[in-house]
CSV table of N, CA, C and O in Angstrom, one decimal:
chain,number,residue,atom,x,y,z
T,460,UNK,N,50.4,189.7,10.2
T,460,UNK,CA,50.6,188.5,9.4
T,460,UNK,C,51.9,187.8,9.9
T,460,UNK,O,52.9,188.4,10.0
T,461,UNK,N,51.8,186.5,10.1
T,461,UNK,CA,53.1,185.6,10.4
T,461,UNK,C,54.1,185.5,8.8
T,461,UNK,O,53.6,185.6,7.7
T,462,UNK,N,55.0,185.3,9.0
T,462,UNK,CA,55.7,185.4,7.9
T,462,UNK,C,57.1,184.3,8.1
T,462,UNK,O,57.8,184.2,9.1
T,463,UNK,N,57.1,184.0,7.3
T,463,UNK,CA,58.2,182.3,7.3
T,463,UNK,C,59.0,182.6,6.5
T,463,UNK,O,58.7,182.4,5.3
T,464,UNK,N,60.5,183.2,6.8
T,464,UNK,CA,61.5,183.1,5.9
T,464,UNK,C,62.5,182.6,5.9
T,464,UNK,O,63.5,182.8,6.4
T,465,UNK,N,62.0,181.5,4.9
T,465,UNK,CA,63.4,180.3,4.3
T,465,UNK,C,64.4,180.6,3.8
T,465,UNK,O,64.2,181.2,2.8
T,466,UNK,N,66.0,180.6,4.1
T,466,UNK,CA,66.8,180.4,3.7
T,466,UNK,C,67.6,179.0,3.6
T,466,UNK,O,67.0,178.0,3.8
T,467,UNK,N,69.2,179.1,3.4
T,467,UNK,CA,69.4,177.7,3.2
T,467,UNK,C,69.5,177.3,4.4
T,467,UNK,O,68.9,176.2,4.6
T,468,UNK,N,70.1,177.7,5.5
T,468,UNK,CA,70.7,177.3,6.8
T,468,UNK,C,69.5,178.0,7.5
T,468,UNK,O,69.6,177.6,8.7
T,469,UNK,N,68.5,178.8,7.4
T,469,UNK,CA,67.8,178.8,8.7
T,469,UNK,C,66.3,179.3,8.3
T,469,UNK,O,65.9,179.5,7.1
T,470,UNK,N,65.6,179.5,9.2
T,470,UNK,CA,64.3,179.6,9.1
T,470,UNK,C,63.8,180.8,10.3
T,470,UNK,O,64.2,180.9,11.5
T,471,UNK,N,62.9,181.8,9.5
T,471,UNK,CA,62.6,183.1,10.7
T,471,UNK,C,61.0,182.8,10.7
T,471,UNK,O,60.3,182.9,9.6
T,472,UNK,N,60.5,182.7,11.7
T,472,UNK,CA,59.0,182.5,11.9
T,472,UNK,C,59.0,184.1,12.9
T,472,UNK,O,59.8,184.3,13.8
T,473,UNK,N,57.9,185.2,12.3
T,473,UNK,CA,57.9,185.9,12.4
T,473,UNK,C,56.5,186.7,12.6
T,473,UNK,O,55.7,186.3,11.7
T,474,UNK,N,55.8,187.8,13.4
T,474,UNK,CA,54.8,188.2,13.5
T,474,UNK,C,53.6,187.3,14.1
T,474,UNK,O,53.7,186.1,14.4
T,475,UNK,N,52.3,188.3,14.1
T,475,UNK,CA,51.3,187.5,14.7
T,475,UNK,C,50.2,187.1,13.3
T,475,UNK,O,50.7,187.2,12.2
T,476,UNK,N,49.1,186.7,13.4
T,476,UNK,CA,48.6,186.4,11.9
T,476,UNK,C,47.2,187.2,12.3
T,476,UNK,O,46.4,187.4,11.4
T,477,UNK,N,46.9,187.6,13.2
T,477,UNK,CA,45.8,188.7,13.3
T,477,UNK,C,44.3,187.9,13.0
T,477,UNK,O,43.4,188.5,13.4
T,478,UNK,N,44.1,186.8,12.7
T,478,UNK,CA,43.2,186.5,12.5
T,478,UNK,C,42.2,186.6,13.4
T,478,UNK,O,41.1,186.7,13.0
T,479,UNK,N,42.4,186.5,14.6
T,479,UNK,CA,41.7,186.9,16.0
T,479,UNK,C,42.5,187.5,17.1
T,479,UNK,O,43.4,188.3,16.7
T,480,UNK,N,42.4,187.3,18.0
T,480,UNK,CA,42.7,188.0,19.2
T,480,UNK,C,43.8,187.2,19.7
T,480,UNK,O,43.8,186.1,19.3
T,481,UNK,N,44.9,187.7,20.8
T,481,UNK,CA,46.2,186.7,21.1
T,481,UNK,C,45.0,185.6,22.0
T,481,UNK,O,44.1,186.0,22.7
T,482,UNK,N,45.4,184.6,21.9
T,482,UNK,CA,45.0,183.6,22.4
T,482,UNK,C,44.1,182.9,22.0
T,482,UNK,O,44.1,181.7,22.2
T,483,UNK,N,42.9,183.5,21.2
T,483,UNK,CA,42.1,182.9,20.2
T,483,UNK,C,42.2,182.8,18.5
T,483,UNK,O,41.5,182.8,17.5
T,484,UNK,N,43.2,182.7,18.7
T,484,UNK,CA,43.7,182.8,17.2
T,484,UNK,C,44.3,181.6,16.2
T,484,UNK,O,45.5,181.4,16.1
T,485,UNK,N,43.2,180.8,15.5
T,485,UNK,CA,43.7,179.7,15.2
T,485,UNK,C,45.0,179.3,14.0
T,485,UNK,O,45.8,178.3,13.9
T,486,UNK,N,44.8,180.6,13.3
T,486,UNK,CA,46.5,180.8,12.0
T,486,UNK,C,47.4,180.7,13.0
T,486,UNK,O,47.9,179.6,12.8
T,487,UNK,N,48.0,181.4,14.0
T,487,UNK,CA,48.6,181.4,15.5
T,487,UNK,C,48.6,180.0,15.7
T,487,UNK,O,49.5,179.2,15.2
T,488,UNK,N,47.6,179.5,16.3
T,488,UNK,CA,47.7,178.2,17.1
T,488,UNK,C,48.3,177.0,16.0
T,488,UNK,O,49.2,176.2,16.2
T,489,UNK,N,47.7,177.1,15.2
T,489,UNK,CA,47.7,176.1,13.7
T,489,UNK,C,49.9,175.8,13.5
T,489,UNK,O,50.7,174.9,13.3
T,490,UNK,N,49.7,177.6,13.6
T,490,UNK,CA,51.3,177.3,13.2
T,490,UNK,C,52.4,177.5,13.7
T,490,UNK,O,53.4,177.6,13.1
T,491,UNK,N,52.1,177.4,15.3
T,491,UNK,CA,52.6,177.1,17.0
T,491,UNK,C,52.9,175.5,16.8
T,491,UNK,O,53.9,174.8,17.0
T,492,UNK,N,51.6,175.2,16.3
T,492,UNK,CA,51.6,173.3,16.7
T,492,UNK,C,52.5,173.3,15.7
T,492,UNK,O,53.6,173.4,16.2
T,493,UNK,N,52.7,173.1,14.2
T,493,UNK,CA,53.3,172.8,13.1
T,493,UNK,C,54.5,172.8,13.5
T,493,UNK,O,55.3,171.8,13.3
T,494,UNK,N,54.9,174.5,14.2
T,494,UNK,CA,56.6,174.2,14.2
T,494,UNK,C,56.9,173.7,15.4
T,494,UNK,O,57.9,172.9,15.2
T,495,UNK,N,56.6,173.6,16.7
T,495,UNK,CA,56.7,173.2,18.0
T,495,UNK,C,56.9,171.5,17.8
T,495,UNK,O,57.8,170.8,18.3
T,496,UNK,N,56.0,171.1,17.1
T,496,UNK,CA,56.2,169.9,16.8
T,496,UNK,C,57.2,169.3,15.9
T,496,UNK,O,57.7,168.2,16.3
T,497,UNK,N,57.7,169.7,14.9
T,497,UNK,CA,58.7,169.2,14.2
T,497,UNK,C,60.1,169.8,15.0
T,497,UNK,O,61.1,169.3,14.7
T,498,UNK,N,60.1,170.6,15.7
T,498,UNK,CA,61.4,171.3,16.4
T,498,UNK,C,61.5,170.1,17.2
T,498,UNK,O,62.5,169.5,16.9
T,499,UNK,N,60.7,169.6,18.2
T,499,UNK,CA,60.4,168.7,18.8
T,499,UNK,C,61.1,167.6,18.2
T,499,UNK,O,62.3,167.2,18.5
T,500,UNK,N,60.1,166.8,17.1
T,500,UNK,CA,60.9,165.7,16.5
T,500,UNK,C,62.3,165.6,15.9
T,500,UNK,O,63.0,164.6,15.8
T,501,UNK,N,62.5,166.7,15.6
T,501,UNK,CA,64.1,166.5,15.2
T,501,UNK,C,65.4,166.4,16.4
T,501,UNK,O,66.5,166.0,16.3
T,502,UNK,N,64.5,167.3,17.8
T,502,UNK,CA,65.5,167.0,18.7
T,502,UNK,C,65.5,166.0,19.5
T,502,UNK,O,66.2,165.7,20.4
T,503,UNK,N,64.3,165.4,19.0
T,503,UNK,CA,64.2,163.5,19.5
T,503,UNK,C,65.0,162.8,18.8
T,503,UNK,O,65.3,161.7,19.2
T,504,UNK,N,65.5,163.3,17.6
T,504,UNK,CA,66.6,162.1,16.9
T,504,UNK,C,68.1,162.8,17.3
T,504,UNK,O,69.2,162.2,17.3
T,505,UNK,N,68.0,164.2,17.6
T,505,UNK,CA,69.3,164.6,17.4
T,505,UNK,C,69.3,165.9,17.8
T,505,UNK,O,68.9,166.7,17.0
T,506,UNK,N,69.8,166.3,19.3
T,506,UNK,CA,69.7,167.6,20.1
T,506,UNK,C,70.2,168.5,19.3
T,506,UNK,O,69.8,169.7,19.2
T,507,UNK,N,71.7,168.0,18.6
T,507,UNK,CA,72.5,169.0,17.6
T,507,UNK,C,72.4,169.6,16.4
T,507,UNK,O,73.3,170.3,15.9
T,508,UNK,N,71.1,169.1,15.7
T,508,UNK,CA,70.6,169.2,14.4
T,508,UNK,C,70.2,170.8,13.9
T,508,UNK,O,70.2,171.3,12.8
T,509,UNK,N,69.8,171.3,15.2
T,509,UNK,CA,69.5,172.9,15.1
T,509,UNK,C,69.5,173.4,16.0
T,509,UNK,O,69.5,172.8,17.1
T,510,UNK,N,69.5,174.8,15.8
T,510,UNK,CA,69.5,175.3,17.1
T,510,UNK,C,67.7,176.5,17.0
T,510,UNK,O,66.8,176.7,16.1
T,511,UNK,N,67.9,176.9,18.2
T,511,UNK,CA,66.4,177.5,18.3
T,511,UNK,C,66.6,179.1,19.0
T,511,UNK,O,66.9,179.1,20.2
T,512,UNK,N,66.4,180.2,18.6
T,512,UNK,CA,66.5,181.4,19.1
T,512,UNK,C,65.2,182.2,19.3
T,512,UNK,O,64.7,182.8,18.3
T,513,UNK,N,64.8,182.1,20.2
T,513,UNK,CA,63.2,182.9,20.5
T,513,UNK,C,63.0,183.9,21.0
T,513,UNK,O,63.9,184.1,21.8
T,514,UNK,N,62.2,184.8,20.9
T,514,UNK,CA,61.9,186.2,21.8
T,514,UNK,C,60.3,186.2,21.0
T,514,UNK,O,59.8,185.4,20.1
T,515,UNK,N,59.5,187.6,21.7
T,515,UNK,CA,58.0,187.8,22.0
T,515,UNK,C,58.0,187.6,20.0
T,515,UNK,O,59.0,187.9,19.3
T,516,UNK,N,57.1,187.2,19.5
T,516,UNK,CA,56.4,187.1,18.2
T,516,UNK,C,58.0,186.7,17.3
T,516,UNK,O,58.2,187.5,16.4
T,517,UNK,N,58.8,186.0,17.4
T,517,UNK,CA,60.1,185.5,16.9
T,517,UNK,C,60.7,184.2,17.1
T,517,UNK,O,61.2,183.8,18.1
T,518,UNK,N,60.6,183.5,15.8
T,518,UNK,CA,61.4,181.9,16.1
T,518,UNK,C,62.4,181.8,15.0
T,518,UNK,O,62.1,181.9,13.8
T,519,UNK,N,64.0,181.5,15.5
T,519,UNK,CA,64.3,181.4,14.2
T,519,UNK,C,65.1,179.7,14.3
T,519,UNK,O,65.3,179.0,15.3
T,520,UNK,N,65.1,179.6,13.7
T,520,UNK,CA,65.3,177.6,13.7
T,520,UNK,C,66.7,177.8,12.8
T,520,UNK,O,66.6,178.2,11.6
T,521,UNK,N,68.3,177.5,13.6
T,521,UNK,CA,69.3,177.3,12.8
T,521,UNK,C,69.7,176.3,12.3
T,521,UNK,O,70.5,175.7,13.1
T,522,UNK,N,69.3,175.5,11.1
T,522,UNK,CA,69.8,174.0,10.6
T,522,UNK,C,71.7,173.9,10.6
T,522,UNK,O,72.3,174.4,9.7
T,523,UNK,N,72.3,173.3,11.7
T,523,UNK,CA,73.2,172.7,11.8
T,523,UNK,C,73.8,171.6,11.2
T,523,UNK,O,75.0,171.4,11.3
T,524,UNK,N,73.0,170.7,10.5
T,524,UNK,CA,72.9,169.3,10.0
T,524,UNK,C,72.4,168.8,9.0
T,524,UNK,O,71.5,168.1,9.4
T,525,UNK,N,72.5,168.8,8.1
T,525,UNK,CA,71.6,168.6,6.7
T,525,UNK,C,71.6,167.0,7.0
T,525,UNK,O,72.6,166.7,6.4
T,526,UNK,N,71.0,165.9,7.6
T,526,UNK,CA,71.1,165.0,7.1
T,526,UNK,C,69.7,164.1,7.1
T,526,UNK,O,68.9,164.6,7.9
T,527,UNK,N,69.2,162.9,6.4
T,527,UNK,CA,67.9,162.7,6.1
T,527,UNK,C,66.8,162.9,7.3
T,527,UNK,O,65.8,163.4,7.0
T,528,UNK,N,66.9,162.5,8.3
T,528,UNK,CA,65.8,162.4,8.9
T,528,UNK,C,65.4,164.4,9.2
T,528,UNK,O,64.3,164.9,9.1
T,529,UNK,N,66.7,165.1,9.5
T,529,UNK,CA,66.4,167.0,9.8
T,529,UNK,C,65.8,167.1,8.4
T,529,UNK,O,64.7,167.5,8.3
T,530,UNK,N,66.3,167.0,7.5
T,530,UNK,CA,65.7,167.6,5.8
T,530,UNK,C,63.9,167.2,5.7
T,530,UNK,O,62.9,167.9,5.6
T,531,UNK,N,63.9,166.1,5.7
T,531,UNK,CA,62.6,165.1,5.9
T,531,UNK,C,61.4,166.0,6.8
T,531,UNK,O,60.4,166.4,6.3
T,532,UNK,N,61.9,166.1,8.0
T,532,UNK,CA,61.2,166.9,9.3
T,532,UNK,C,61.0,168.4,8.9
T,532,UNK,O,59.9,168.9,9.0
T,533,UNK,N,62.2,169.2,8.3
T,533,UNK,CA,61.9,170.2,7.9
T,533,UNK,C,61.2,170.7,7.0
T,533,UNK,O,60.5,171.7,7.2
T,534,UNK,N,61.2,170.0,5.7
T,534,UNK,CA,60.6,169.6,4.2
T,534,UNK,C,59.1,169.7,5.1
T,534,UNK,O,58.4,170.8,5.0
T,535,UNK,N,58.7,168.5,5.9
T,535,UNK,CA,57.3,168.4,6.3
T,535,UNK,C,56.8,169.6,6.8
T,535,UNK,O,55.7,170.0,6.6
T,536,UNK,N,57.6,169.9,7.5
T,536,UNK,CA,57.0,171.6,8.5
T,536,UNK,C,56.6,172.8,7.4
T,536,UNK,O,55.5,173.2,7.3
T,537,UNK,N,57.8,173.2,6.8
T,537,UNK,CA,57.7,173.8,5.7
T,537,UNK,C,56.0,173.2,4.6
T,537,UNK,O,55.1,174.1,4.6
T,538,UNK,N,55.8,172.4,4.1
T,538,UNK,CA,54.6,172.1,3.7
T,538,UNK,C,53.4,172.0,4.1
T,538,UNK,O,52.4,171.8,3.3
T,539,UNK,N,53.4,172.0,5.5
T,539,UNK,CA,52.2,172.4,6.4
T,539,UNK,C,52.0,173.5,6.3
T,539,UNK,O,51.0,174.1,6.0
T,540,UNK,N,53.5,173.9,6.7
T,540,UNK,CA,52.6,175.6,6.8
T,540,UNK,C,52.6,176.1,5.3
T,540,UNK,O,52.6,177.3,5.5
T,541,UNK,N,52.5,175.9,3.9
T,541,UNK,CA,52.8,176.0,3.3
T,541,UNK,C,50.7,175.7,2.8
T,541,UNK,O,49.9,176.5,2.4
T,542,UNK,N,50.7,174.5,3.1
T,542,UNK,CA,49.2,174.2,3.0
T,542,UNK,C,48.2,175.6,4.6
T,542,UNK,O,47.2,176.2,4.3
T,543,UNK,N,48.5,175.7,5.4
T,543,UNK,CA,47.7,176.9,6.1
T,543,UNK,C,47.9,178.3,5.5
T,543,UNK,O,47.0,179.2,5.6
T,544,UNK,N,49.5,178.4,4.8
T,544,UNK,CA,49.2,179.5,4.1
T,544,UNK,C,48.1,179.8,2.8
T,544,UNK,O,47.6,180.8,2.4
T,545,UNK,N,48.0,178.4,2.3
T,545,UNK,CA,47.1,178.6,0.8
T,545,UNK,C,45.3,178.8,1.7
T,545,UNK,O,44.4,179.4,1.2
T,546,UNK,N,45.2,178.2,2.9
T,546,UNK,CA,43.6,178.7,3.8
T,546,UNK,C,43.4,179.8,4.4
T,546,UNK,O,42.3,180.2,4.8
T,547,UNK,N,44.5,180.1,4.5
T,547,UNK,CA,44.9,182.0,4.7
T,547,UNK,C,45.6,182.6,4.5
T,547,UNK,O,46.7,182.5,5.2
T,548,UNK,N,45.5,183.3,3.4
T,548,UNK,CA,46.3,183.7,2.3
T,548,UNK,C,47.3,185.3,3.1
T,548,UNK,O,48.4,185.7,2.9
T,549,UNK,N,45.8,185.7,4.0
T,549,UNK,CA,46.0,187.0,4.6
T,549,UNK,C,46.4,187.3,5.8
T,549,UNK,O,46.5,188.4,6.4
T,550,UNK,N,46.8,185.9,6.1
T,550,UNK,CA,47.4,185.6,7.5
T,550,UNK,C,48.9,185.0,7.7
T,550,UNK,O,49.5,185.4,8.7
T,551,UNK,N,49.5,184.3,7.1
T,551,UNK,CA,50.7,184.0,7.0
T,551,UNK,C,51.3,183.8,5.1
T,551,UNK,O,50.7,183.3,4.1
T,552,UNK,N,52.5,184.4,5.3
T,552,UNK,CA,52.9,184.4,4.2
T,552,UNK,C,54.7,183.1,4.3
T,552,UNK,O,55.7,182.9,5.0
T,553,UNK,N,54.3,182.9,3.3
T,553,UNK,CA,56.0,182.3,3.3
T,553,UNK,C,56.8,182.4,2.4
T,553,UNK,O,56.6,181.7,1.3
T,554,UNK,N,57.8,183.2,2.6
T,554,UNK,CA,59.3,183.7,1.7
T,554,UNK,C,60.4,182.6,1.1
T,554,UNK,O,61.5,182.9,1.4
T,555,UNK,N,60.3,181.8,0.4
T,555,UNK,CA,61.4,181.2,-0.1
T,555,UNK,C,62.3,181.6,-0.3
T,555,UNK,O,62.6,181.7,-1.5
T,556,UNK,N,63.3,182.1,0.5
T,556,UNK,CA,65.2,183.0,-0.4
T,556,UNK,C,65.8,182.1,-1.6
T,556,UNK,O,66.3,182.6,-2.6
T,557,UNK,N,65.8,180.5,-1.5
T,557,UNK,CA,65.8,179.6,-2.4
T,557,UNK,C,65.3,179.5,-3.7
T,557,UNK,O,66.3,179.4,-4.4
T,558,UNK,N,64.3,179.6,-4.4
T,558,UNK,CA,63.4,179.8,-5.5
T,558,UNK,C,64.2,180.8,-6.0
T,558,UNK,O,63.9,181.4,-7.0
């Protein structure tokens, strides 16, 4: 199971989601693109906005910058995967520390 844990300053994208096999696995691919892509756009407006720490089945995204366009970008990411978690319930989970 992938597992997404929000805090205030950072974010741990974590595990595999098992739904299939490594490389055919669309919960995987679904929530590769989600974050890859907003990591992306935020360091199109602003290289300094976060930082990024990776290793094998591990992403943790450090927010540096609270300001509209990183919150906006993050908010969005967060609700995507937020919507793939509600189509697989048994495949990724996401932890609010916030709430």
């Amino acid at each position: 199971m992938i597992k997404v844990k929000v805090r205030k300053n950072n974010i741990s994208i974590l595990g595999h989601a098992n739904y299939d096999d490594y490389g055919s696995d669309i919960v995987c691919a679904s929530a590769s693109s989600i974050v890859i892509c907003s990591v992306e756009a935020i360091a199109n407006f602003d290289e300094t906005a976060i930082d990024i720490n990776q290793s094998k089945d591990k992403l943790k995204i450090i927010i540096n910058k609270e300001d509209n366009i990183t919150n906006k970008l993050i908010q969005n990411m967060l609700n995507c995967l937020k919507e793939l978690e509600k189509k697989y319930p048994k495949n990724i989970e996401i932890i609010d520390k916030e709430e």
